[in-house]
CSV table of C-alpha atoms in Angstrom, one decimal:
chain,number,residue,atom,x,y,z
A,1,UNK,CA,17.7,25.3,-27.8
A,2,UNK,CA,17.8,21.5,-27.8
A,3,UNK,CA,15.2,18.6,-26.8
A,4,UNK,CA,15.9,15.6,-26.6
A,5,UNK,CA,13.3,12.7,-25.9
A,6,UNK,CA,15.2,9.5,-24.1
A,7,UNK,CA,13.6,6.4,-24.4
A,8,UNK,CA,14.4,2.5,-25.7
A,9,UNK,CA,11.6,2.3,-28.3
A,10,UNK,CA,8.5,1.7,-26.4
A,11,UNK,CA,5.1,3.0,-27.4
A,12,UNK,CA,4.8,6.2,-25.1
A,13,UNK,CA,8.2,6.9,-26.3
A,14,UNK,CA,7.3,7.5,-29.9
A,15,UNK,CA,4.3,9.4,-29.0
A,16,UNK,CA,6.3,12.0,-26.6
A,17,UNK,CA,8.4,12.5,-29.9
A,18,UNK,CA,5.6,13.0,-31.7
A,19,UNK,CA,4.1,15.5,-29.4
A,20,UNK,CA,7.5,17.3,-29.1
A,21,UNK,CA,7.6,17.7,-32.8
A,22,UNK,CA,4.3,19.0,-32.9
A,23,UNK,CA,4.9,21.6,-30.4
A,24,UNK,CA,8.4,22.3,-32.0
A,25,UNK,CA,6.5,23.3,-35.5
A,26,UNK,CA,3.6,25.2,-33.6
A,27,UNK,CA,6.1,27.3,-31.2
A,28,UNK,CA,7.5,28.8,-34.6
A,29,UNK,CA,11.3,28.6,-32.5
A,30,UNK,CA,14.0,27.2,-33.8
A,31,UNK,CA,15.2,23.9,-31.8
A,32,UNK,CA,16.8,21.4,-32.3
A,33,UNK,CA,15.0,17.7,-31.8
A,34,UNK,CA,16.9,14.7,-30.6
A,35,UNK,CA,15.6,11.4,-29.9
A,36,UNK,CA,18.3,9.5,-27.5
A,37,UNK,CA,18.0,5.5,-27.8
A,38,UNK,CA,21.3,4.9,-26.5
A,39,UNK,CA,21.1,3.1,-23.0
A,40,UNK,CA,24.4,4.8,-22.0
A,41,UNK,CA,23.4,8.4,-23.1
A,42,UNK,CA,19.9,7.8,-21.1
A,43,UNK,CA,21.9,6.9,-18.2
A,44,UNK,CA,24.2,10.2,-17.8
A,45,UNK,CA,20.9,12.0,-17.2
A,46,UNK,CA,20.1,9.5,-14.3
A,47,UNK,CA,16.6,8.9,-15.9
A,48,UNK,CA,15.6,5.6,-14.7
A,49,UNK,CA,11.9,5.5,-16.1
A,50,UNK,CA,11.1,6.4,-19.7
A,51,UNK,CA,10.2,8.5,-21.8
A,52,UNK,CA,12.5,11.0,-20.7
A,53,UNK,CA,12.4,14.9,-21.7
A,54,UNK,CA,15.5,16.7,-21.6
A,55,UNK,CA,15.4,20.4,-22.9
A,56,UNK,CA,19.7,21.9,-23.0
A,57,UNK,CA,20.8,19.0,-20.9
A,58,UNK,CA,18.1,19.2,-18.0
A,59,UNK,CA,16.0,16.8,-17.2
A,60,UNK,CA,12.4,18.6,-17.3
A,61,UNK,CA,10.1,15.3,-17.3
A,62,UNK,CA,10.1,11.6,-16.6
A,63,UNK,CA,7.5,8.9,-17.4
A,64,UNK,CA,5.5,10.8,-18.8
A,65,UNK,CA,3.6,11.8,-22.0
A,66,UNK,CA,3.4,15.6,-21.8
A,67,UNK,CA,0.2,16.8,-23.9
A,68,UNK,CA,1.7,19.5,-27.1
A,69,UNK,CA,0.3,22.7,-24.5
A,70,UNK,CA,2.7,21.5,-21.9
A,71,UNK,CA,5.9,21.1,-24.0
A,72,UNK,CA,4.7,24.5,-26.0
A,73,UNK,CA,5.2,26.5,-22.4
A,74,UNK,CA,7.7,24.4,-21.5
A,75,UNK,CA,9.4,25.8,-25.0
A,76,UNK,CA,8.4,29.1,-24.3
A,77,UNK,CA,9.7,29.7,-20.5
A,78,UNK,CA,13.1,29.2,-21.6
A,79,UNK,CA,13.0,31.5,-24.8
B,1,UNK,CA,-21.0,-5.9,-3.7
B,2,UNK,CA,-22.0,-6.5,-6.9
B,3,UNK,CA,-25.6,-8.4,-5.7
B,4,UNK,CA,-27.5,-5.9,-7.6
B,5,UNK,CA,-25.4,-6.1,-10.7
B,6,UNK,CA,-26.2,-10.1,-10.3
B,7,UNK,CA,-29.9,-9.3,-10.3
B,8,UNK,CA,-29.8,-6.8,-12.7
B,9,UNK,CA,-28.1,-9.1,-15.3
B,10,UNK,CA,-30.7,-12.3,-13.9
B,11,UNK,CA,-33.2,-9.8,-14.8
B,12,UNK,CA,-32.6,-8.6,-18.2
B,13,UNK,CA,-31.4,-11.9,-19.5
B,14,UNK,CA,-34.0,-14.5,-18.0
B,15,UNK,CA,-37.3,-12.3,-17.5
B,16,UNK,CA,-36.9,-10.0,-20.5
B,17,UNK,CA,-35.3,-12.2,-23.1
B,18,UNK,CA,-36.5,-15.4,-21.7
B,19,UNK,CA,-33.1,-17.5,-21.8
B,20,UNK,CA,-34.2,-20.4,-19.8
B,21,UNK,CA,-32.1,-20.3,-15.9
B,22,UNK,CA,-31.6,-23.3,-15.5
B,23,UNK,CA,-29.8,-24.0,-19.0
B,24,UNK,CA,-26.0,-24.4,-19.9
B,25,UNK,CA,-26.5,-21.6,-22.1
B,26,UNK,CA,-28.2,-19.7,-19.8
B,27,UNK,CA,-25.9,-20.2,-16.9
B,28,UNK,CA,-22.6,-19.2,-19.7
B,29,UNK,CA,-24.2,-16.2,-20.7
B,30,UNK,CA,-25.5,-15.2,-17.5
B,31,UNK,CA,-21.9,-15.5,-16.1
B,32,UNK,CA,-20.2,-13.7,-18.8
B,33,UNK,CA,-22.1,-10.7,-18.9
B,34,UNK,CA,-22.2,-10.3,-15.3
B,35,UNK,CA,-18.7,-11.4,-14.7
B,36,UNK,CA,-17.6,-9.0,-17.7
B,37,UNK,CA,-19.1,-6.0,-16.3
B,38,UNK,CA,-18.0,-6.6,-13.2
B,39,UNK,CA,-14.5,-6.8,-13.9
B,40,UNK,CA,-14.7,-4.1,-16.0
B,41,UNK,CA,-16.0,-1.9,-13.3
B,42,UNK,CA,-13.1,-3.4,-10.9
B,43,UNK,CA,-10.6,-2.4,-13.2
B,44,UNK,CA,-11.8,1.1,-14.1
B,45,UNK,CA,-11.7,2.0,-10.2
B,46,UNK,CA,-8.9,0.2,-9.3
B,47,UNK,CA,-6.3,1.3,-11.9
B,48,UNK,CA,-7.2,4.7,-11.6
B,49,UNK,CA,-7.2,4.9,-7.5
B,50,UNK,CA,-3.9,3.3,-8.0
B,51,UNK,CA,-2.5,5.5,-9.9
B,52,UNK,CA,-3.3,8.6,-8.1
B,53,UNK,CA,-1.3,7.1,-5.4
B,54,UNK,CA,1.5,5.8,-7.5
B,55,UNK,CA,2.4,8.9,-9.0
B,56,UNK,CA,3.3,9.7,-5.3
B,57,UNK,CA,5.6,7.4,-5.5
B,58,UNK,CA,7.9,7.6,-8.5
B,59,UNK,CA,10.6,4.8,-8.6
B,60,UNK,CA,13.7,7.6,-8.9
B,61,UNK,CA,12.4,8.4,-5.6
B,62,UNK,CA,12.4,4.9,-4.2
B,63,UNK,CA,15.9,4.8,-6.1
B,64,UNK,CA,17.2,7.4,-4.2
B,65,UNK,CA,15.8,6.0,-1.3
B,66,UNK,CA,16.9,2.5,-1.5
B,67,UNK,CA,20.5,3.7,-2.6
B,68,UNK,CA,23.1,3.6,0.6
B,69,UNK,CA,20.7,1.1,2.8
B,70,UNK,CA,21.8,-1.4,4.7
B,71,UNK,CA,21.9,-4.8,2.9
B,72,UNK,CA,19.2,-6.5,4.5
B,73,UNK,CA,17.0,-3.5,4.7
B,74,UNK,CA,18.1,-2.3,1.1
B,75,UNK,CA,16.2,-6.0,0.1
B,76,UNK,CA,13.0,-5.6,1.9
B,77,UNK,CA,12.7,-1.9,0.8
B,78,UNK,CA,13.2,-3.0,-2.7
B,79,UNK,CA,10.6,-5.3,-2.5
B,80,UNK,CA,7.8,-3.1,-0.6
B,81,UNK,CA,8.4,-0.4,-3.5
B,82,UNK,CA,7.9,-2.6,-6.4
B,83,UNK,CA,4.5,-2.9,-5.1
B,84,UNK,CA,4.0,1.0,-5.0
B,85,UNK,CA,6.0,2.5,-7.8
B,86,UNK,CA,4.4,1.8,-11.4
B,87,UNK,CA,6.6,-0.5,-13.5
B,88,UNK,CA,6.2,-1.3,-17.4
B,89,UNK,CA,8.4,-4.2,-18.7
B,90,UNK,CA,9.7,-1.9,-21.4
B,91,UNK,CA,11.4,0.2,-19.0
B,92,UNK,CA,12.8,-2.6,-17.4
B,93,UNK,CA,16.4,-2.4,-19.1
B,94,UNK,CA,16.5,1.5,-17.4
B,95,UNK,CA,15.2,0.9,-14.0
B,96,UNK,CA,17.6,-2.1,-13.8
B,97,UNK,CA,21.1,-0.2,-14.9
B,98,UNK,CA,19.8,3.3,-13.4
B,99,UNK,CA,19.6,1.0,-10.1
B,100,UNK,CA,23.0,-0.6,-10.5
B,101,UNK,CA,24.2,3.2,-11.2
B,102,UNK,CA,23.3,4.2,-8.1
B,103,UNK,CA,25.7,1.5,-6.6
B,104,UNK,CA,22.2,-0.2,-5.2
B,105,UNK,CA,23.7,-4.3,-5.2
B,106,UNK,CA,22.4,-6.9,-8.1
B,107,UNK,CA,20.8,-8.6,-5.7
B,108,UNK,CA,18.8,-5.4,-4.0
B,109,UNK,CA,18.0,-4.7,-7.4
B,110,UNK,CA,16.9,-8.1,-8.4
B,111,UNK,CA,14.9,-8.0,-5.3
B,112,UNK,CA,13.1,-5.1,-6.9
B,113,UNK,CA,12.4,-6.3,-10.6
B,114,UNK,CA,10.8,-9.7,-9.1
B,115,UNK,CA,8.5,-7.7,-7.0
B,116,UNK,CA,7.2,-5.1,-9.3
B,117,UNK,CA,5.9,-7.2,-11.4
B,118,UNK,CA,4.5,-10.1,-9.1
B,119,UNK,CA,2.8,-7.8,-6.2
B,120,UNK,CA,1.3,-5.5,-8.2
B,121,UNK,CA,-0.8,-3.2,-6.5
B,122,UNK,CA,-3.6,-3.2,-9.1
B,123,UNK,CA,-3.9,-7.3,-8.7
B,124,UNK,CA,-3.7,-6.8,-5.0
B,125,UNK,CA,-6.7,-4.5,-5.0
B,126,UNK,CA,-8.7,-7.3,-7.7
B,127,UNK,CA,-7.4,-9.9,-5.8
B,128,UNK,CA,-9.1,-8.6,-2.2
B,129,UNK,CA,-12.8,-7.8,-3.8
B,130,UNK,CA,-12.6,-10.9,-6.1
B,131,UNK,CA,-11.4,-13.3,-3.0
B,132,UNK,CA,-11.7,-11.6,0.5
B,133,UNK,CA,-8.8,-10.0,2.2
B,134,UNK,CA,-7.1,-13.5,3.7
B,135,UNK,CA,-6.2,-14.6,0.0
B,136,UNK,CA,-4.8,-10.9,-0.9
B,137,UNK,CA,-3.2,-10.3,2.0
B,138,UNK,CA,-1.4,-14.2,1.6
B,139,UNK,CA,-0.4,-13.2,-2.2
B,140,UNK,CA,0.9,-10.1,-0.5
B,141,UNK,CA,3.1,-11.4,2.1
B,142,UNK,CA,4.1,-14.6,-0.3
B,143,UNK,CA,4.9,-12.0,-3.2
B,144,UNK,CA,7.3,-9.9,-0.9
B,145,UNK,CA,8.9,-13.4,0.9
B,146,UNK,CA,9.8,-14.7,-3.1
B,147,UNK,CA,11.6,-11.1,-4.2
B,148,UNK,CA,13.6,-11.0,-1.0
B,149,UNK,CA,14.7,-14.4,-0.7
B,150,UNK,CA,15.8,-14.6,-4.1
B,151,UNK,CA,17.2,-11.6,-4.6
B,152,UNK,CA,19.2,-12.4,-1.4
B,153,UNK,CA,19.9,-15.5,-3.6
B,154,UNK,CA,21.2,-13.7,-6.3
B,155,UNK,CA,23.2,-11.6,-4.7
B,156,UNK,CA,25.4,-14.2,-3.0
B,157,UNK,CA,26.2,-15.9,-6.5
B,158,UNK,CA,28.4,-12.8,-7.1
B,159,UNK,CA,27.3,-12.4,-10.7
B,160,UNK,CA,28.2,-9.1,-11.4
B,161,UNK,CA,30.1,-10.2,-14.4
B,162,UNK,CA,27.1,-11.6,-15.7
B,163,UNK,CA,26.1,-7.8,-16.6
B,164,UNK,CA,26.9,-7.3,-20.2
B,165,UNK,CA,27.5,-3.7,-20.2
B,166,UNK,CA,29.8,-1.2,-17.8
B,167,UNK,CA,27.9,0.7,-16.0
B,168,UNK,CA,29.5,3.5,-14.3
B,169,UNK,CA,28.4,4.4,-10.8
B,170,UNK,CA,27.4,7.7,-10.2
B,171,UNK,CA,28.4,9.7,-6.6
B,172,UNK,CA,25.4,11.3,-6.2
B,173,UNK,CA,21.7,10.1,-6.5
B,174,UNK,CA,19.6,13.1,-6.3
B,175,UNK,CA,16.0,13.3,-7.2
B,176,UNK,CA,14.0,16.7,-7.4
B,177,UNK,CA,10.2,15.9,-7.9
B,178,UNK,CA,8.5,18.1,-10.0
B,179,UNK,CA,5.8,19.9,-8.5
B,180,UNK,CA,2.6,18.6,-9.6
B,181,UNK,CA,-0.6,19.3,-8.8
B,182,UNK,CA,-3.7,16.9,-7.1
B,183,UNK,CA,-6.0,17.9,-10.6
B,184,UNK,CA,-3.1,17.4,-12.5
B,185,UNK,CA,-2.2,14.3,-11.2
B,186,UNK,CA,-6.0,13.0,-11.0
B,187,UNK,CA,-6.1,13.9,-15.0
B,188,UNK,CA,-3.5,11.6,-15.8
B,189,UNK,CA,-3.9,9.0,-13.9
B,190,UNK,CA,-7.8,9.1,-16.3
B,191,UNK,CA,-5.9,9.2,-19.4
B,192,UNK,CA,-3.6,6.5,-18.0
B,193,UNK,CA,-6.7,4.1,-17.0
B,194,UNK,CA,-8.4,4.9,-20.6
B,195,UNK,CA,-4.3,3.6,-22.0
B,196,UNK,CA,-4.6,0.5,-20.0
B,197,UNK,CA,-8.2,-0.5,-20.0
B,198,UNK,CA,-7.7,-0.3,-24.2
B,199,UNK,CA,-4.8,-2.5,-23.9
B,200,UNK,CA,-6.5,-5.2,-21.6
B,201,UNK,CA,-9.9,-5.4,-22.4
B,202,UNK,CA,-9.7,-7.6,-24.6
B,203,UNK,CA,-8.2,-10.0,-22.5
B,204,UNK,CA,-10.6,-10.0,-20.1
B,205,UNK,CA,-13.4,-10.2,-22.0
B,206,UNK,CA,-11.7,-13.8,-23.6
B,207,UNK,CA,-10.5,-14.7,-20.2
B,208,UNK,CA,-14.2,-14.6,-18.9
B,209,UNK,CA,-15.5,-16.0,-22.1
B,210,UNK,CA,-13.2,-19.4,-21.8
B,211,UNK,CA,-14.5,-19.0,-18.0
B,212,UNK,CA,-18.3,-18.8,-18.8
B,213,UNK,CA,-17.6,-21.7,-20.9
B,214,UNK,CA,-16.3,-23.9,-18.1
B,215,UNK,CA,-19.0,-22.1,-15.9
B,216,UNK,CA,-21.9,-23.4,-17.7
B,217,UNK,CA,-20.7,-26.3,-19.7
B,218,UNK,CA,-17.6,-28.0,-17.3
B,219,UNK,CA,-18.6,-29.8,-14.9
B,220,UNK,CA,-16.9,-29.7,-11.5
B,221,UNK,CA,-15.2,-32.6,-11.0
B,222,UNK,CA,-13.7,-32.4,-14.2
B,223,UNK,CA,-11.4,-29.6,-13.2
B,224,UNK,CA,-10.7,-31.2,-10.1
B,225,UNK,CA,-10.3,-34.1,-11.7
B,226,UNK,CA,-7.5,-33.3,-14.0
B,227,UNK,CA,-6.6,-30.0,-14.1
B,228,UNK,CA,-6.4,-29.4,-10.6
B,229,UNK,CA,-7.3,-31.4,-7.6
B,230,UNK,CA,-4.4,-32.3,-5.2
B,231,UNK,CA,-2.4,-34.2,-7.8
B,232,UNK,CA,1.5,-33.4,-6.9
B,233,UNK,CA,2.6,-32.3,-9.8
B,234,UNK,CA,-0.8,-29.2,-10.9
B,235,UNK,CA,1.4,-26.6,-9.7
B,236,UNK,CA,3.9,-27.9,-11.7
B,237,UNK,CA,1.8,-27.9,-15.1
B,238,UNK,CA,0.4,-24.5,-13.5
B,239,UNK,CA,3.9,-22.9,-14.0
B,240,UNK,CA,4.9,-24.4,-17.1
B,241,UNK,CA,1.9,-22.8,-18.7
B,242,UNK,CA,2.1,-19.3,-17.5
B,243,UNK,CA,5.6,-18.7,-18.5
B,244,UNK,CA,5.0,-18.5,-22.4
B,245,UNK,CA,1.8,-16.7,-21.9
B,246,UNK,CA,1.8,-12.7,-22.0
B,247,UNK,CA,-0.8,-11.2,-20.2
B,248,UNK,CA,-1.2,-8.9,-17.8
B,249,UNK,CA,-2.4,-10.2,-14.1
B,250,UNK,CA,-5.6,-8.4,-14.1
B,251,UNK,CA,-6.2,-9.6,-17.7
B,252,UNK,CA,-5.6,-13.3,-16.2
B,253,UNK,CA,-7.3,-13.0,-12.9
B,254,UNK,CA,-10.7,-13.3,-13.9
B,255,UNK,CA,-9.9,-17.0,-15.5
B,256,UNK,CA,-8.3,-17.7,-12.2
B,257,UNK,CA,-11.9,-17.2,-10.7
B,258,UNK,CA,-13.1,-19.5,-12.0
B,259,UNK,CA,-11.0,-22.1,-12.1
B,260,UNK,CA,-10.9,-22.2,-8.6
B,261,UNK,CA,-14.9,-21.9,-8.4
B,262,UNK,CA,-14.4,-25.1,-10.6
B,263,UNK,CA,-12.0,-26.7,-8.1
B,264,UNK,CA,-8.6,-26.4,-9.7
B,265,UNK,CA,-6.7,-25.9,-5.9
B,266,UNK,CA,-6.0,-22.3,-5.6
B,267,UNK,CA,-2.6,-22.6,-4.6
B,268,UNK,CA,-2.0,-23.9,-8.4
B,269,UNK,CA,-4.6,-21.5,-9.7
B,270,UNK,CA,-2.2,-18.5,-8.4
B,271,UNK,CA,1.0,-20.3,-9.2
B,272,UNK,CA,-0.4,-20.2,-12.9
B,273,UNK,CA,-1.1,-16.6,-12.5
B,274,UNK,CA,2.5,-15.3,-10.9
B,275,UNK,CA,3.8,-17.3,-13.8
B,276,UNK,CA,2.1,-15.3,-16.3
B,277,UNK,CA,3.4,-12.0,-14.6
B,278,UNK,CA,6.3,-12.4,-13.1
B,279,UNK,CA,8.2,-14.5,-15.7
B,280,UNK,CA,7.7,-13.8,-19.8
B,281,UNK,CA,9.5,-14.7,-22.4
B,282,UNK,CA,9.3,-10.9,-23.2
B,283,UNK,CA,11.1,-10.0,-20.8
B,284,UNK,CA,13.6,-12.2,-21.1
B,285,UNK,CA,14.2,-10.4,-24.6
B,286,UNK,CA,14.3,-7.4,-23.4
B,287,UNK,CA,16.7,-8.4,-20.5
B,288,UNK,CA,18.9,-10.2,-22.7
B,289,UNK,CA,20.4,-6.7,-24.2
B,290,UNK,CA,21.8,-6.1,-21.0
B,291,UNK,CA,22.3,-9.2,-19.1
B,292,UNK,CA,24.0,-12.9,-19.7
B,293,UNK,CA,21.5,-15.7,-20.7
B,294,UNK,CA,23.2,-17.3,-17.6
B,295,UNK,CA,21.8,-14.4,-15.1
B,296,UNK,CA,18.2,-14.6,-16.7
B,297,UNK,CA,18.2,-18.7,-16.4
B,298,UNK,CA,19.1,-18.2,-12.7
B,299,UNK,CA,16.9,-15.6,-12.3
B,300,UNK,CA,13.8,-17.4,-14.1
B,301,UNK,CA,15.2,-20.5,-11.9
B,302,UNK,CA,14.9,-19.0,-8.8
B,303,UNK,CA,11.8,-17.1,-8.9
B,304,UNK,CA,10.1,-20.3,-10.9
B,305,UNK,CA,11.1,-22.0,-7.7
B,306,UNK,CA,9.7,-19.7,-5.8
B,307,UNK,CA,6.0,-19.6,-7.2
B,308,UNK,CA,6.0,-23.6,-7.3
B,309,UNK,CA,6.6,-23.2,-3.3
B,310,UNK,CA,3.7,-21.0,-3.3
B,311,UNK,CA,1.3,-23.2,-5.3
B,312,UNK,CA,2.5,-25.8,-2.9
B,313,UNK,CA,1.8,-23.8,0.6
B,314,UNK,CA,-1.6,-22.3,-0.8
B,315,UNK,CA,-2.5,-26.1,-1.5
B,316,UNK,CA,-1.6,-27.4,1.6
B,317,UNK,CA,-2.8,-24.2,3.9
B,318,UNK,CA,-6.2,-23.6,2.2
């Protein structure tokens, strides 16, 4: 599995990867993190407002900060 | 509305700690701590009603939307959503290319960025309990005229080359909303207020301070005198000194209050503020990643314009 948090480098970006990571380490899964800061890579996925979550090349949330709980069963539906 | 907060704040500051009413001091505190608190209370309510009904409204909705409209129509519609949809300047560089992407014309687009900023619904809702509906409704219809004209502007300079990176159009603009529920949605919209209140307090609470200064200790005429009155050029000096300033509207608005109680014209008064919101030197920097220093000077020309008309028409209307 692969996240990947899109997002230029504002404030809310940092703390979805932050969140993401934490949920990562508590899920005890094995995924891959990726934080996307290319403009061009944030704009295949058609995300227009950041942060972006992707989880294996879907988008799964926009604008958002998603709390560690949401990402966690967001983790575990798809494993 | 706020009568009994007045009374309440007369009452604990003259008749309990004895400040004397009639005094400068008196009159400067009195303002500040009642002003203070009832901004604060304005904002609490009206940042979180908005964005309850904002997150209705996302802007890859309004994307989707806008994407394949007639030109005309594509420029109005851009400007009604910026009003709606929730806009942060950091995701300005996104929302801009993401609208190009969706083959949604420079000048629609432009259209959009102008308005988001400028007719914010927050300010709109501050605007109406701090001066009566007229004055909001005005800023309204004034906000949405400036974003449509000059994006239709724009997009007759044909300055598509001025874009410093390709962007490749995509065929389909689809949008799926997640499903959400009203709790859910109420929730965040709390923790978004808490995120912004944080940010802004501060601002307000200086912004009323220099105004409980000029409350108690300015005298009218001296505002009308030279920093307003119906000299030509105050909308003029209005603009110039917004543009370097970074604040957020609703961080500004209370200073705007009472300037105008203080007789600064409030056509100038509100050309100072759309200034402050609509054109930083913030986002200029953040703009310039993705477009020429030519576009932004033409766009900070043509809105500038824009908001110096407005000072103009409020001065000569109201």
């Amino acid at each position: 599995m692969k996240i990947e948090i899109l997002g230029t480098g504002c404030a809310k970006c940092k703390t979805l990867e932050a969140v993401v990571k934490e949920a990562v380490a508590k899920s005890g899964k094995f995924v891959q993190i990726e934080k996307v800061d290319d403009l061009m890579e944030i704009m295949k996925y058609q995300v227009v407002s950041t942060p972006g979550l992707v989880i294996d090349n879907k988008v799964v949330s926009t604008r958002r900060v998603l709390s560690v709980e949401e990402v966690l069963s967001l983790i575990n539906e798809r494993l | 509305m706020f009568e009994w907060l007045h009374d309440l704040s007369s009452w604990a500051l003259f008749d309990i700690f004895g400040l004397a009413k009639e005094s400068h001091l008196g009159e400067a505190v009195h303002f500040f701590i009642y002003d203070t608190i009832k901004i604060f209370i304005l904002l609490i309510l009206i940042i979180y009603l908005v964005t309850i009904l904002r997150s209705y409204f996302p802007v890859e909705r309004a994307r989707a939307y806008i994407s394949g409209k007639h030109k005309i129509t594509g420029h109005i519609l851009a400007a009604l959503f910026g009003v709606i949809t929730p806009f942060c300047s950091c995701s300005a560089i996104p929302l801009f290319l993401g609208f190009l992407q969706a083959r949604i014309p420079l000048g629609v687009t432009f259209s959009y960025l102008i308005s988001a900023p400028l007719s914010d619904a927050v300010v709109i809702a501050l605007l109406l309990s701090l001066f009566g509906w007229k004055i909001a409704l005005l800023y309204v219809g004034v906000g949405l005229l400036i974003a449509i004209v000059a994006g239709l502007i724009i997009g007759t300079m044909n300055l598509e080359k001025e874009i410093l990176i390709e962007v490749k159009p995509v065929d389909v603009v689809s949008f799926n909303e997640e499903k959400i529920t009203f709790s859910n949605r109420a929730k965040e919209a709390w923790e978004y207020t808490e995120d912004i209140f944080k940010k802004i307090y501060l601002y307000v609470i200086v912004g009323v301070g220099i105004g409980a200064f000029i409350h108690g200790y300015v005298p009218a005429d001296f505002i009308s005198k030279y920093a307003g009155g119906d000299a030509w050029y105050a909308p003029i000096i209005g603009v110039a000194m917004g543009i370097p300033m970074y604040s957020s509207a609703a961080g500004i608005l209370p200073l705007v209050e009472v300037l105008t109680q203080k007789g600064m014209l409030l056509g100038t008064a509100l050309s100072f503020m759309m200034a402050v919101v609509a054109l930083s030197l913030p986002e200029a920097m953040i703009l310039k990643r993705v477009l020429s220093l030519k576009l932004i000077a033409i766009f900070f020309g043509v809105v500038g314009f824009g908001i110096l008309l407005v000072g103009y028409l409020f001065n000569i209307i109201l």
